[in-house]
CSV table of C-alpha atoms in Angstrom, one decimal:
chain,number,residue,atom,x,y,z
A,56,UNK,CA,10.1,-7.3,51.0
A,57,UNK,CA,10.0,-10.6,52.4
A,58,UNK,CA,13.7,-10.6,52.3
A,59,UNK,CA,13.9,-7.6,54.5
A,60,UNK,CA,10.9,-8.6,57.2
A,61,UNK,CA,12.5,-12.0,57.6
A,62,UNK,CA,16.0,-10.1,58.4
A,63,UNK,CA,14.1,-7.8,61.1
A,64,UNK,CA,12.6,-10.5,62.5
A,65,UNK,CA,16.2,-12.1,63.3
A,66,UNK,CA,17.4,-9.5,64.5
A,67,UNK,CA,14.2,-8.5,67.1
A,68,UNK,CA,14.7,-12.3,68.5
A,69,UNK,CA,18.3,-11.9,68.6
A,70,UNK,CA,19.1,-14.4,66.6
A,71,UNK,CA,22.5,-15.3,67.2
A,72,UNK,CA,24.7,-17.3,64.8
A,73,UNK,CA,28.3,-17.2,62.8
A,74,UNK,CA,26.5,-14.4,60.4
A,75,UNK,CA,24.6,-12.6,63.3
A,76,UNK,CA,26.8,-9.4,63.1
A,77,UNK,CA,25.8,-9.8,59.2
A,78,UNK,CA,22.4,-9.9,60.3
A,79,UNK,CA,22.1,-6.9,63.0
A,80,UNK,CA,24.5,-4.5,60.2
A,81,UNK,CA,22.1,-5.6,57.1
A,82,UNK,CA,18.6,-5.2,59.5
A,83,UNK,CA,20.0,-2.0,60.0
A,84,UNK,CA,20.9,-0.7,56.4
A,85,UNK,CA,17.7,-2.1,55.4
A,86,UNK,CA,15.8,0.0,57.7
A,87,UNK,CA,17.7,3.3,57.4
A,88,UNK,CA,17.5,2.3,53.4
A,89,UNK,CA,13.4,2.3,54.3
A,90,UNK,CA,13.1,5.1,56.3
A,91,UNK,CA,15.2,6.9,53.7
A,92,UNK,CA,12.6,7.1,51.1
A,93,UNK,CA,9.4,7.6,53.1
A,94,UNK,CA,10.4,9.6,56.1
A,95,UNK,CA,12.4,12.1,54.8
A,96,UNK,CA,10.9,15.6,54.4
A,97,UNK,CA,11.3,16.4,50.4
A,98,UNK,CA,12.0,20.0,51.3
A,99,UNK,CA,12.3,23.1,53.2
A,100,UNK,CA,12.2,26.5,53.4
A,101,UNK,CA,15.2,28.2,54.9
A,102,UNK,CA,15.8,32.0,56.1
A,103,UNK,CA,18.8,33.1,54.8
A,104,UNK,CA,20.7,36.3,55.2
A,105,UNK,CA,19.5,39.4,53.3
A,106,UNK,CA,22.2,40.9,51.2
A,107,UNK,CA,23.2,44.2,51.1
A,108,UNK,CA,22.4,46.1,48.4
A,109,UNK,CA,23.9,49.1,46.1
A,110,UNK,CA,21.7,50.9,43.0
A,111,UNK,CA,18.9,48.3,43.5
A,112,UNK,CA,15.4,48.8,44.9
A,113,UNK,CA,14.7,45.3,45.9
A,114,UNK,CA,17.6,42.1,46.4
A,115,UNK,CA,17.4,38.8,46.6
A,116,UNK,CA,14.6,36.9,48.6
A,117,UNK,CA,15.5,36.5,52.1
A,118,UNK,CA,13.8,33.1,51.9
A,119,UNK,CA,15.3,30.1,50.0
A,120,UNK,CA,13.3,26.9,49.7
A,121,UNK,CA,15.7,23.6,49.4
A,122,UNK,CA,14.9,20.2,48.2
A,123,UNK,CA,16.3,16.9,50.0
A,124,UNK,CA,17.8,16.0,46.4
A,125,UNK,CA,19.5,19.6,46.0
A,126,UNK,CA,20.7,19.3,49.4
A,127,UNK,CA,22.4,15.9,49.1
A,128,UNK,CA,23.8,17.0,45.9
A,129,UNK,CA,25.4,20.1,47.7
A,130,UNK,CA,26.6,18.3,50.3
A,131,UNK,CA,28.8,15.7,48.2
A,132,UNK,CA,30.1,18.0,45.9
A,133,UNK,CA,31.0,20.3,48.9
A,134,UNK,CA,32.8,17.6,50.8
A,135,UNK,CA,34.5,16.1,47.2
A,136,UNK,CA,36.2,19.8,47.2
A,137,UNK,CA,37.3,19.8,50.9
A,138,UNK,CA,38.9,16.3,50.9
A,139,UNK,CA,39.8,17.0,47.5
A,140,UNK,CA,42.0,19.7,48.6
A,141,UNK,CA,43.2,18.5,51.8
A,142,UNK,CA,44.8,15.2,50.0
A,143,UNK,CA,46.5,18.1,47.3
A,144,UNK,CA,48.2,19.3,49.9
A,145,UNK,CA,48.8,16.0,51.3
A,146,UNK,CA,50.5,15.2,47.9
A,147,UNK,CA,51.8,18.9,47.7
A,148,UNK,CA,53.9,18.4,51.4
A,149,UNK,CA,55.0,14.5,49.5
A,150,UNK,CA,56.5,16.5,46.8
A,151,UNK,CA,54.6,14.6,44.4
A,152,UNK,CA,52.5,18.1,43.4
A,153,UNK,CA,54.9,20.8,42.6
A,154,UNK,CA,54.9,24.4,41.4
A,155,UNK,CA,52.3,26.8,42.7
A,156,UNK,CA,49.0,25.6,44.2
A,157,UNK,CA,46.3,27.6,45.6
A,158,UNK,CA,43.6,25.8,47.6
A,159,UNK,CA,40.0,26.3,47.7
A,160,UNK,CA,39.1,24.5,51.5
A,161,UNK,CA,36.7,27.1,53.4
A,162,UNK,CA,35.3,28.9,50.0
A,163,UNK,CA,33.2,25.9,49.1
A,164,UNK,CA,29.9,27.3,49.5
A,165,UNK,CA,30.7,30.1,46.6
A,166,UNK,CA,31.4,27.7,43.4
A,167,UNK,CA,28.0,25.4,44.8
A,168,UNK,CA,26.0,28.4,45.2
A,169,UNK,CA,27.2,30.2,42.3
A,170,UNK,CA,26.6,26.8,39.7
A,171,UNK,CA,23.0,26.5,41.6
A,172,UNK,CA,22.1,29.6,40.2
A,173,UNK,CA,23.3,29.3,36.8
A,174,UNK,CA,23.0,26.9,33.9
A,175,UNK,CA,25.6,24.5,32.9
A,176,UNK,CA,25.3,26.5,29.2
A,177,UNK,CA,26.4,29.4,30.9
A,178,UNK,CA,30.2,30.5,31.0
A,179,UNK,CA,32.7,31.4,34.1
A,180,UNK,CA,36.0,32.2,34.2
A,181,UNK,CA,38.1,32.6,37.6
A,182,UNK,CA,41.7,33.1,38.8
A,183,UNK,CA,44.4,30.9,39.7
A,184,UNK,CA,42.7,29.2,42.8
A,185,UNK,CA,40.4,27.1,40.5
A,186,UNK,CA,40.0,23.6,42.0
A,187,UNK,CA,36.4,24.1,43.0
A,188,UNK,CA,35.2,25.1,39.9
A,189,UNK,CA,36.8,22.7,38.0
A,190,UNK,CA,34.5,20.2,39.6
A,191,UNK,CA,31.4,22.1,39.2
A,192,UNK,CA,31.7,22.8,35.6
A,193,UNK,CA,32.1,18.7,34.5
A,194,UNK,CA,35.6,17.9,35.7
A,195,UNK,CA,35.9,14.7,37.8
A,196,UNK,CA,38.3,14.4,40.2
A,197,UNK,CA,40.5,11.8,38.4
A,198,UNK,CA,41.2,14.5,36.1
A,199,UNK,CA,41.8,17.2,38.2
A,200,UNK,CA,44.2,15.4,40.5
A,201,UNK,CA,45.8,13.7,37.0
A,202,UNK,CA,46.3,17.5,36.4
A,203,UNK,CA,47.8,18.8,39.6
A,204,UNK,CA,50.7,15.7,39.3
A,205,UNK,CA,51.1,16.6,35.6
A,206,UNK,CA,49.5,13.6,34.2
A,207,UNK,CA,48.8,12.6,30.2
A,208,UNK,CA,45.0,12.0,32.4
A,209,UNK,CA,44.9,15.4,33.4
A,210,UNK,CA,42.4,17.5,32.4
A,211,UNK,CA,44.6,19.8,30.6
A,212,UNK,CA,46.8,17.1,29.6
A,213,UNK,CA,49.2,17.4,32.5
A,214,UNK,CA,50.4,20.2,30.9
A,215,UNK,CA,48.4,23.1,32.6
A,216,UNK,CA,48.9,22.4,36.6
A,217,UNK,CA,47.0,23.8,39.5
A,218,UNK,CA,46.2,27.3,37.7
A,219,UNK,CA,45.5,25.9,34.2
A,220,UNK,CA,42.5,23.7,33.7
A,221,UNK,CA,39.5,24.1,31.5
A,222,UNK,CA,36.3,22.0,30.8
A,223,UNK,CA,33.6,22.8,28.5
A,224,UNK,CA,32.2,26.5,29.1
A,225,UNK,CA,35.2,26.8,31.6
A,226,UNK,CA,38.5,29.2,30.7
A,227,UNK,CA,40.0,28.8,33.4
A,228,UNK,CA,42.3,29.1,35.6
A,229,UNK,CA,44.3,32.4,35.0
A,230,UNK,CA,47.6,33.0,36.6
A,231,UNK,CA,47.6,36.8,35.8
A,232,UNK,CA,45.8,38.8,38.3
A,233,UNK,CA,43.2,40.3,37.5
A,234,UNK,CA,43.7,39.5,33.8
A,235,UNK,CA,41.1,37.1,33.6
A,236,UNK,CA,37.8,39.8,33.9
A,237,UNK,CA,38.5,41.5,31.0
A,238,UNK,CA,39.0,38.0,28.9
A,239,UNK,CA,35.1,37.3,30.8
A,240,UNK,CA,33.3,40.2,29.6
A,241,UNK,CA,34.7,39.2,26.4
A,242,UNK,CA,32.8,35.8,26.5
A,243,UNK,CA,29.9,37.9,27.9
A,244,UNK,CA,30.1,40.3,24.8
A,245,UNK,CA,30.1,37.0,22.7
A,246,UNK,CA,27.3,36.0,24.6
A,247,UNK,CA,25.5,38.9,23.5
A,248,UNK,CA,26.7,39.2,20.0
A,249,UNK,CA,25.4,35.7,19.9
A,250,UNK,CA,22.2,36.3,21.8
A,251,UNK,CA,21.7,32.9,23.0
A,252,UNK,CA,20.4,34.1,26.0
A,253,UNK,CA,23.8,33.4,28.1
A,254,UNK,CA,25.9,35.0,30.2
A,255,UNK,CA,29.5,34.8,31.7
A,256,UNK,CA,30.6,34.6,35.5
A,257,UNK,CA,33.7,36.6,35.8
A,258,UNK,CA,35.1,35.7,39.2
A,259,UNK,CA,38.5,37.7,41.2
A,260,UNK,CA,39.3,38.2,44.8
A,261,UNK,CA,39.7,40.8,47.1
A,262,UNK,CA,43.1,41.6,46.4
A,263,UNK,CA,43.1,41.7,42.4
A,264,UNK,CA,40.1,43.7,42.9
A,265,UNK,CA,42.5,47.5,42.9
A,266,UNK,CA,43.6,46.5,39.5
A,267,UNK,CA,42.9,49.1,36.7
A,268,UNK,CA,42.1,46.3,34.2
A,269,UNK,CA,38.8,45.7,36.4
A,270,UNK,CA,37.6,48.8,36.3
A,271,UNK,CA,38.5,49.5,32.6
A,272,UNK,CA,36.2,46.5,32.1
A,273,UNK,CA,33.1,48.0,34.4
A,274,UNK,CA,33.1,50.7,32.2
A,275,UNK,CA,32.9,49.1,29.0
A,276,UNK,CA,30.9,45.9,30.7
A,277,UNK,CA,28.4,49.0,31.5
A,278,UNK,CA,28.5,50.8,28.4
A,279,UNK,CA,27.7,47.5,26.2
A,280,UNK,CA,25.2,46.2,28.5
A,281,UNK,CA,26.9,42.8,28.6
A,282,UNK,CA,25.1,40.1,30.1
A,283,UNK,CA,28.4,39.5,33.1
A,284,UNK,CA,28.3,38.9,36.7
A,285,UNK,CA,31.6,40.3,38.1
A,286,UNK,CA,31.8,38.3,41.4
A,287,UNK,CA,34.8,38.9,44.3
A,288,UNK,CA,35.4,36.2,46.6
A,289,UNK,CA,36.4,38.6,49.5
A,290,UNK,CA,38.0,36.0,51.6
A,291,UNK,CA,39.7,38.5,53.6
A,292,UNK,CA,43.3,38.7,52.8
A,293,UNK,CA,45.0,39.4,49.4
A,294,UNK,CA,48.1,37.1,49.7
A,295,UNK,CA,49.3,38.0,53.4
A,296,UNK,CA,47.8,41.5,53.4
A,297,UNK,CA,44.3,42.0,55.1
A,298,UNK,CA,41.6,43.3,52.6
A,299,UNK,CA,41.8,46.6,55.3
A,300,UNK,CA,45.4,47.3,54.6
A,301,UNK,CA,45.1,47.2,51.2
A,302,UNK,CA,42.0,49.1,50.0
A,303,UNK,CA,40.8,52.7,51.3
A,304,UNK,CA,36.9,51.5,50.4
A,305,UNK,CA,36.5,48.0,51.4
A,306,UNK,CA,32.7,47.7,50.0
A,307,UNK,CA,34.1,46.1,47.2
A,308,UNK,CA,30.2,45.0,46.1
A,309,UNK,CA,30.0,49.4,45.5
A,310,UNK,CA,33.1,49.3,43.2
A,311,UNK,CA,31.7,49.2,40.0
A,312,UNK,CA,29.8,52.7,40.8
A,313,UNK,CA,27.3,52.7,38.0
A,314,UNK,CA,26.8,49.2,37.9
A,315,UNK,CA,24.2,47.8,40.6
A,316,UNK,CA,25.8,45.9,43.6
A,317,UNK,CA,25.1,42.6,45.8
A,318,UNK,CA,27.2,42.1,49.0
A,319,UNK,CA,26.4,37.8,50.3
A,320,UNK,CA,27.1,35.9,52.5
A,321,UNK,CA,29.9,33.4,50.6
A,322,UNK,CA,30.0,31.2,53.5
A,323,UNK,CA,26.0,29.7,53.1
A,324,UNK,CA,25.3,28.2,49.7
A,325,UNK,CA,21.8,29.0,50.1
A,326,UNK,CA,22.4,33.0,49.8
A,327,UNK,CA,25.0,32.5,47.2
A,328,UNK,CA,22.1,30.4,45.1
A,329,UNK,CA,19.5,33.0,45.4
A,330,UNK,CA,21.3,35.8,45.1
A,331,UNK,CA,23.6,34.4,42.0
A,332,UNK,CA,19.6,33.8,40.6
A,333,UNK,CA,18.8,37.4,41.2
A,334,UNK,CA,22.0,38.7,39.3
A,335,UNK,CA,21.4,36.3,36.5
A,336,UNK,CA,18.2,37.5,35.8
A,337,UNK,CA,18.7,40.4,36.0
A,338,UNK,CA,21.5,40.0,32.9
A,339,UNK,CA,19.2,37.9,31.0
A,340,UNK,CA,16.6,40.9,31.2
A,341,UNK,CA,18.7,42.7,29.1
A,342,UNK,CA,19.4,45.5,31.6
A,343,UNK,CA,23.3,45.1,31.7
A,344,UNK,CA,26.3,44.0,34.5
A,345,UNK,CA,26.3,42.8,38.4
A,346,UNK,CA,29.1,43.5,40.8
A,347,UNK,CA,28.5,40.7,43.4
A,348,UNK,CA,31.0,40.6,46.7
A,349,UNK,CA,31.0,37.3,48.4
A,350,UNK,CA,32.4,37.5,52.0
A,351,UNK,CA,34.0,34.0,52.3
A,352,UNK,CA,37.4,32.8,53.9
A,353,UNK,CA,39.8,30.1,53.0
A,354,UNK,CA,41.4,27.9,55.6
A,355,UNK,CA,44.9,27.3,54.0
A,356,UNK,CA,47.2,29.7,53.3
A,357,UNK,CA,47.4,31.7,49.9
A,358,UNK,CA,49.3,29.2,48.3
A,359,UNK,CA,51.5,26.0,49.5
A,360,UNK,CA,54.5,28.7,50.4
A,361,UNK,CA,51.8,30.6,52.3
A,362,UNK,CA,51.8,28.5,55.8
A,363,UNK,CA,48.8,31.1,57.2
A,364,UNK,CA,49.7,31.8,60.5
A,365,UNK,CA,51.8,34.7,60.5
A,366,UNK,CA,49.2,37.3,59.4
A,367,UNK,CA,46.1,36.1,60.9
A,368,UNK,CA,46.1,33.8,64.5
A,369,UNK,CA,45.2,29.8,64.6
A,370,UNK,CA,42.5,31.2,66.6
A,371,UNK,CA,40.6,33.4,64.0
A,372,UNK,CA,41.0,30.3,61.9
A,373,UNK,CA,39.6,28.1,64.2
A,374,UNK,CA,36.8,30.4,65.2
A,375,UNK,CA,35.0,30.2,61.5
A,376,UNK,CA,35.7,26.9,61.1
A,377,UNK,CA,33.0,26.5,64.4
A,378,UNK,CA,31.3,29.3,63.7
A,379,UNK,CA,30.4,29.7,60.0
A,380,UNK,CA,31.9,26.6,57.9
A,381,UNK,CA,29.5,26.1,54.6
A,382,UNK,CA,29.5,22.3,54.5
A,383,UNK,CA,28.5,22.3,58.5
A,384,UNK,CA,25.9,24.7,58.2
A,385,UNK,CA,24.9,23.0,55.6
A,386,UNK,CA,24.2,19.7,57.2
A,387,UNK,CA,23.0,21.0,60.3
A,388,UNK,CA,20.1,22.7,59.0
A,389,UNK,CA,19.4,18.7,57.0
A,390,UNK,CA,19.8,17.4,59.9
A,391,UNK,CA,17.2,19.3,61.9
A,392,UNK,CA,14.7,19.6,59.5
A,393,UNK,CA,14.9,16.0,59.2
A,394,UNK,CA,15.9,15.7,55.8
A,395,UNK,CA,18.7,13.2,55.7
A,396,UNK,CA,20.3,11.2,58.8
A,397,UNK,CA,23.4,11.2,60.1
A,398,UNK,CA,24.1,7.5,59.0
A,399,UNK,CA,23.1,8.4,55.4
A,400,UNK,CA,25.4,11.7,55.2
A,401,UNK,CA,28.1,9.2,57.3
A,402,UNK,CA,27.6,7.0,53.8
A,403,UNK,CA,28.2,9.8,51.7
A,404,UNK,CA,31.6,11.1,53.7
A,405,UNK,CA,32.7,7.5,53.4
A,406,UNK,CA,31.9,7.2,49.4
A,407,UNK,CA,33.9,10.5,49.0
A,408,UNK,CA,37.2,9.4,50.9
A,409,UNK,CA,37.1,6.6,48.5
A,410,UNK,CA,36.8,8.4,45.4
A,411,UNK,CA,39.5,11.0,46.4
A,412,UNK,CA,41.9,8.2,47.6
A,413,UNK,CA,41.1,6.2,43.7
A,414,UNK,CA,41.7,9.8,42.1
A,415,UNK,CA,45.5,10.3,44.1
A,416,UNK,CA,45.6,7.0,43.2
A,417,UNK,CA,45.8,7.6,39.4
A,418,UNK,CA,47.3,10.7,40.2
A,419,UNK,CA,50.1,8.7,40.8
A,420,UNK,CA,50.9,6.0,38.8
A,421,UNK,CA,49.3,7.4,35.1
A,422,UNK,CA,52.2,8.4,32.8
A,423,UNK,CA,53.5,11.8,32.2
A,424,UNK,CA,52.8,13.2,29.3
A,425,UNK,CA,55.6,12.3,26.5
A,426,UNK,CA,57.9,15.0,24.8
A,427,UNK,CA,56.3,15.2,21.8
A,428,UNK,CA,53.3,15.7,22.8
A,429,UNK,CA,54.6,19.3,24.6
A,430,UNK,CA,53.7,21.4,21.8
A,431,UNK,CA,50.5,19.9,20.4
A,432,UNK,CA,47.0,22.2,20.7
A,433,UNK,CA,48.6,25.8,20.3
A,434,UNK,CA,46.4,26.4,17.2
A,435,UNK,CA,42.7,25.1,17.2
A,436,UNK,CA,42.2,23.3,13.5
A,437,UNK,CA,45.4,24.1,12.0
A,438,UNK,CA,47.6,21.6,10.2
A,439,UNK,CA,50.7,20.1,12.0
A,440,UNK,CA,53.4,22.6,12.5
A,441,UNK,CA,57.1,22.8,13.1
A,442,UNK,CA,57.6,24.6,16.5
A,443,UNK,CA,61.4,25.6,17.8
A,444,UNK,CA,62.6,24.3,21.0
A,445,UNK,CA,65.2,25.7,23.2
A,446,UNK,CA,67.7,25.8,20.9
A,447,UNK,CA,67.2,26.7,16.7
A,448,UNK,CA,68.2,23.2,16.0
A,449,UNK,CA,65.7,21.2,18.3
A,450,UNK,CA,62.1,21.0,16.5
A,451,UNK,CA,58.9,20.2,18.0
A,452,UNK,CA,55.8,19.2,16.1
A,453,UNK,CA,52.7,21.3,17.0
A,454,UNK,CA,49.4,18.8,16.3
A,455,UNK,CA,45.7,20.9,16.9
């Protein structure tokens, strides 16, 4: 304390010596620092927007209440994703990430929301554009980045890429369309079987959503009661073809019929949150499956090949990124209700850019992953096996 009063009190008399810059930037992180913990509102209370409902009486709360410490955490990881992603495709353009890449920039406010509302015991499975949730379910960045350059620090070894990595509670990363919601009502059904009092998030977008496969799975998801929130992260366009050219019904939140339905709004993490609650509970209660529909957009193309410009305008882009992006509306409603400042969510941007640039870092310079390690981890708790190469006489060993 007497530290910080005799630093105020050089700067007020203007003190000015070889360290007086020193002075007037320490004065000042000392006082934000101050004002940081005691004027700060703890929380607020936030309208958000009610979602639309199908086979339900009453939705989600139109009401969400938000604590500075939830907020701040929201904000970080949501900014860790968007630089996260705009460095892969830095590295992507370099030609040190090959093979396919799907980015996540614009969606951000979908995995936050949906791991507010869940429990890190839970279980979620996605598709091939599985960045975000990487992060959210215990990854670091070091290892996802490790991954996407095919690192021996990835998180899948360097063996998986962009489409293939897993973390505790986490399968993925599926590059089959569609093919990973049966595989999530499966955990769901082992949830059950268990009866742990878990559930699974089984997550597709808009344009896997007219496979068969999904709607095979409703019906049996319904049937068994299984405690699994289906969730489509409608970000508009399937590949290059608008969700309106490609499906005759696009209230994709309706699709599972007999199963009850939740359209949100995928662009404000507070509505994903309480809805995602609402859907979980309603699982844990025993009373079967939710179809939730997430109206979000992504910024890139669909993939790296994708440049996203031919079927939609720079202009349409450019109009949600004002209008509706999560991680500003986000900090604007902070901001106003006075619970951060614009020098303390400065710090956090700042913190971010380093870990991302550490991460590529690594990225870069960890070793690939040697030869004989290629086949190891087939087979979960099996002894070593001989596995055939590309040719009968070239023999891999297979270690679990």
């Amino acid at each position: 304390m007497q530290k910080m009063l005799t630093v105020i009190s050089k700067v007020l008399r203007g003190t000015v010596t070889k360290n007086g810059a020193q002075a007037v930037s320490e004065g000042t992180r000392v006082v934000v620092s101050a004002r940081t913990y005691a004027d700060f509102t703890p929380q607020a209370t936030f309208d958000i927007k009610k979602c639309d409902l199908h086979r339900f009486e009453e939705g989600p709360p139109t009401q969400s209440v938000l604590t500075r410490e939830e907020g701040l955490q929201y904000y970080r990881t949501m900014q860790t994703m968007r630089r996260m992603e705009l460095k892969a495709d830095q590295l992507y353009k370099q030609k040190i990430i090959r093979g396919f890449c799907h980015l996540y920039d614009g969606q951000e406010a979908c995995a936050v929301g949906i791991e507010g509302g869940i429990n890190l015991t839970d279980h979620l499975i996605t598709a091939y554009r599985a960045h975000g949730y990487t992060l959210t379910r215990g990854g670091t960045v070091r290892e996802i980045m490790a991954e996407l350059t095919g690192r021996r620090g990835g998180i899948a070894k360097g063996k998986g890429g962009s489409m293939h990595m897993y973390t505790k509670n986490f399968y993925g990363g599926n590059g089959i369309v569609g093919a990973q919601v049966p595989l999530g009502a499966g955990v769901a059904l082992a949830c059950k079987y268990q009866g742990n009092n878990e559930l699974c998030v089984t997550l597709y977008g808009d344009g896997a959503a007219n496979q068969g496969q999904i709607f095979e799975t409703y019906n049996m998801a319904s049937l068994w009661k299984l405690p699994c929130i289906f969730i489509c992260e409608n970000n508009k366009y399937g590949m290059g073809t608008s969700v309106e050219r490609a499906a005759a019904s696009t209230d994709y939140y309706k699709r599972g019929d007999f199963i009850p339905g939740l359209r949100v709004d995928g662009m404000d993490v507070l509505c994903v949150r309480e809805a995602t609650k609402f859907a979980a509970d309603h699982c844990r209660a025993g009373k079967g499956p939710v179809v939730m529909e997430l109206q979000t957009y992504r910024y890139h193309g669909h993939s790296m090949s994708d440049p996203g410009v031919s079927y939609r305008t720079r202009e349409e882009i450019q109009e949600v990124r004002s209008k509706s992006d999560p991680i500003s509306l986000l900090k604007d409603r902070m901001l106003s209700n006075n619970m951060a400042s614009v020098e303390e969510l400065k710090e956090i941007d700042v913190e971010v850019r380093k870990e991302i640039e550490d991460a590529a870092q690594f990225a870069t310079t960890d070793p690939e992953p040697p030869l004989e390690d290629l086949c190891n981890h087939i087979f979960y708790n099996e002894p070593p096996m001989e596995v055939r190469g590309t040719n009968p006489w070239m023999k891999l060993k297979s270690v679990s």
